[in-house]
């Protein structure tokens, strides 16, 4: 049996930009991506703490150290600059492996920096 489990999570990042006129996605600081073991084009769920929306999109690599967390395209309608989001990626694995798996969890500090 295979199940889907939490692979990576960035807990409480702050939206720094919302760009409606960009081809859709989520732009993230490359350092945040690496800390959370996320790769460019990976599917993620973005949960907005401020308004309760949940969207699925993919990641575009942003400038390292910039703290960027930008909702692009239609996703820009689901959050505003300053909103707090949780970014989640899942993985599928067999049940026994899943019992032992430890996800990457990142808690950014001010400016979406890694503590």
mmCIF file of C-alpha atoms in Angstrom:
data_model
loop_
_atom_site.group_PDB
_atom_site.id
_atom_site.type_symbol
_atom_site.label_atom_id
_atom_site.label_comp_id
_atom_site.label_asym_id
_atom_site.label_seq_id
_atom_site.Cartn_x
_atom_site.Cartn_y
_atom_site.Cartn_z
ATOM 1 C CA UNK A 1 0.000 0.000 0.000
ATOM 2 C CA UNK A 2 1.210 3.511 -0.805
ATOM 3 C CA UNK A 3 0.128 6.650 1.021
ATOM 4 C CA UNK A 4 0.668 10.359 0.558
ATOM 5 C CA UNK A 5 2.481 12.075 3.433
ATOM 6 C CA UNK A 6 4.010 15.435 4.277
ATOM 7 C CA UNK A 7 7.408 15.801 2.582
ATOM 8 C CA UNK A 8 8.213 19.476 3.120
ATOM 9 C CA UNK A 9 6.671 22.473 4.854
ATOM 10 C CA UNK A 10 7.515 26.146 5.131
ATOM 11 C CA UNK A 11 5.466 27.252 8.119
ATOM 12 C CA UNK A 12 4.279 30.861 8.210
ATOM 13 C CA UNK A 13 6.133 32.598 5.396
ATOM 14 C CA UNK A 14 4.966 36.106 4.560
ATOM 15 C CA UNK A 15 3.742 37.003 1.061
ATOM 16 C CA UNK A 16 6.061 39.690 -0.294
ATOM 17 C CA UNK A 17 4.465 40.163 -3.726
ATOM 18 C CA UNK A 18 1.365 39.274 -5.720
ATOM 19 C CA UNK A 19 1.764 39.541 -9.496
ATOM 20 C CA UNK A 20 -1.498 38.940 -11.343
ATOM 21 C CA UNK A 21 0.046 39.503 -14.788
ATOM 22 C CA UNK A 22 2.683 36.766 -14.495
ATOM 23 C CA UNK A 23 2.277 33.234 -15.829
ATOM 24 C CA UNK A 24 0.971 31.396 -12.741
ATOM 25 C CA UNK A 25 3.037 29.868 -9.950
ATOM 26 C CA UNK A 26 4.736 30.676 -6.641
ATOM 27 C CA UNK A 27 8.154 32.333 -6.654
ATOM 28 C CA UNK A 28 10.210 31.382 -3.582
ATOM 29 C CA UNK A 29 13.625 32.395 -2.278
ATOM 30 C CA UNK A 30 16.070 29.680 -3.369
ATOM 31 C CA UNK A 31 17.460 29.434 0.179
ATOM 32 C CA UNK A 32 13.996 28.693 1.585
ATOM 33 C CA UNK A 33 13.490 26.089 -1.129
ATOM 34 C CA UNK A 34 16.734 24.321 -0.252
ATOM 35 C CA UNK A 35 16.049 24.415 3.490
ATOM 36 C CA UNK A 36 12.659 22.766 2.887
ATOM 37 C CA UNK A 37 14.033 20.311 0.288
ATOM 38 C CA UNK A 38 11.848 21.750 -2.481
ATOM 39 C CA UNK A 39 12.818 21.959 -6.146
ATOM 40 C CA UNK A 40 11.811 24.215 -9.000
ATOM 41 C CA UNK A 41 8.559 23.125 -10.690
ATOM 42 C CA UNK A 42 7.555 20.968 -7.704
ATOM 43 C CA UNK A 43 3.833 20.936 -6.974
ATOM 44 C CA UNK A 44 2.915 22.615 -3.701
ATOM 45 C CA UNK A 45 -0.168 23.534 -1.734
ATOM 46 C CA UNK A 46 -0.294 27.100 -0.422
ATOM 47 C CA UNK A 47 -2.528 27.627 2.609
ATOM 48 C CA UNK A 48 -3.305 31.257 3.448
ATOM 49 C CA UNK A 49 -3.610 31.733 7.212
ATOM 50 C CA UNK A 50 -5.251 35.154 6.795
ATOM 51 C CA UNK A 51 -8.134 34.189 4.510
ATOM 52 C CA UNK A 52 -8.301 30.385 4.628
ATOM 53 C CA UNK A 53 -7.726 29.749 0.912
ATOM 54 C CA UNK A 54 -5.856 26.666 -0.272
ATOM 55 C CA UNK A 55 -4.377 26.550 -3.749
ATOM 56 C CA UNK A 56 -2.167 24.157 -5.655
ATOM 57 C CA UNK A 57 0.568 25.506 -7.888
ATOM 58 C CA UNK A 58 4.242 24.947 -8.631
ATOM 59 C CA UNK A 59 7.456 26.636 -7.519
ATOM 60 C CA UNK A 60 9.655 29.020 -9.470
ATOM 61 C CA UNK A 61 13.116 29.664 -8.024
ATOM 62 C CA UNK A 62 13.533 33.200 -6.670
ATOM 63 C CA UNK A 63 16.729 35.075 -5.852
ATOM 64 C CA UNK A 64 18.634 33.534 -2.948
ATOM 65 C CA UNK A 65 18.488 35.678 0.188
ATOM 66 C CA UNK A 66 15.720 37.912 -1.181
ATOM 67 C CA UNK A 67 13.003 36.476 1.053
ATOM 68 C CA UNK A 68 10.664 36.493 -1.942
ATOM 69 C CA UNK A 69 7.343 34.687 -1.613
ATOM 70 C CA UNK A 70 5.303 35.847 -4.600
ATOM 71 C CA UNK A 71 1.910 34.578 -5.719
ATOM 72 C CA UNK A 72 1.805 34.771 -9.516
ATOM 73 C CA UNK A 73 -1.016 34.725 -12.058
ATOM 74 C CA UNK A 74 -4.449 33.666 -10.781
ATOM 75 C CA UNK A 75 -2.878 32.675 -7.438
ATOM 76 C CA UNK A 76 -2.300 36.406 -6.832
ATOM 77 C CA UNK A 77 -6.045 36.712 -6.174
ATOM 78 C CA UNK A 78 -5.738 34.326 -3.204
ATOM 79 C CA UNK A 79 -3.468 36.448 -1.030
ATOM 80 C CA UNK A 80 -2.180 39.932 -0.363
ATOM 81 C CA UNK A 81 1.241 41.266 0.513
ATOM 82 C CA UNK A 82 1.731 40.663 4.219
ATOM 83 C CA UNK A 83 -0.519 37.586 4.425
ATOM 84 C CA UNK A 84 0.960 34.571 6.210
ATOM 85 C CA UNK A 85 1.074 31.289 4.269
ATOM 86 C CA UNK A 86 2.038 27.690 4.858
ATOM 87 C CA UNK A 87 3.656 26.012 1.852
ATOM 88 C CA UNK A 88 3.298 22.236 1.771
ATOM 89 C CA UNK A 89 4.643 19.486 -0.494
ATOM 90 C CA UNK A 90 3.649 15.852 -0.247
ATOM 91 C CA UNK A 91 5.317 12.589 -1.283
ATOM 92 C CA UNK A 92 3.939 9.172 -2.061
ATOM 93 C CA UNK A 93 5.684 6.209 -0.491
ATOM 94 C CA UNK A 94 4.970 2.752 0.787
ATOM 95 C CA UNK A 95 3.329 2.512 4.183
ATOM 96 C CA UNK A 96 6.320 1.066 6.068
ATOM 97 C CA UNK A 97 8.747 3.678 4.694
ATOM 98 C CA UNK A 98 6.264 6.412 5.545
ATOM 99 C CA UNK A 99 6.302 5.362 9.212
ATOM 100 C CA UNK A 100 10.025 6.189 9.414
ATOM 101 C CA UNK A 101 10.091 9.249 7.164
ATOM 102 C CA UNK A 102 10.869 12.655 8.719
ATOM 103 C CA UNK A 103 9.709 15.691 6.720
ATOM 104 C CA UNK A 104 11.703 18.891 6.223
ATOM 105 C CA UNK A 105 10.017 21.699 8.167
ATOM 106 C CA UNK A 106 11.225 25.306 8.025
ATOM 107 C CA UNK A 107 10.086 28.141 10.313
ATOM 108 C CA UNK A 108 11.129 31.398 8.604
ATOM 109 C CA UNK A 109 11.825 34.483 10.675
ATOM 110 C CA UNK A 110 11.352 38.159 9.742
ATOM 111 C CA UNK A 111 11.897 38.767 6.027
ATOM 112 C CA UNK A 112 11.351 35.075 5.246
ATOM 113 C CA UNK A 113 14.904 34.340 6.383
ATOM 114 C CA UNK A 114 16.070 31.009 7.752
ATOM 115 C CA UNK A 115 16.703 31.159 11.508
#
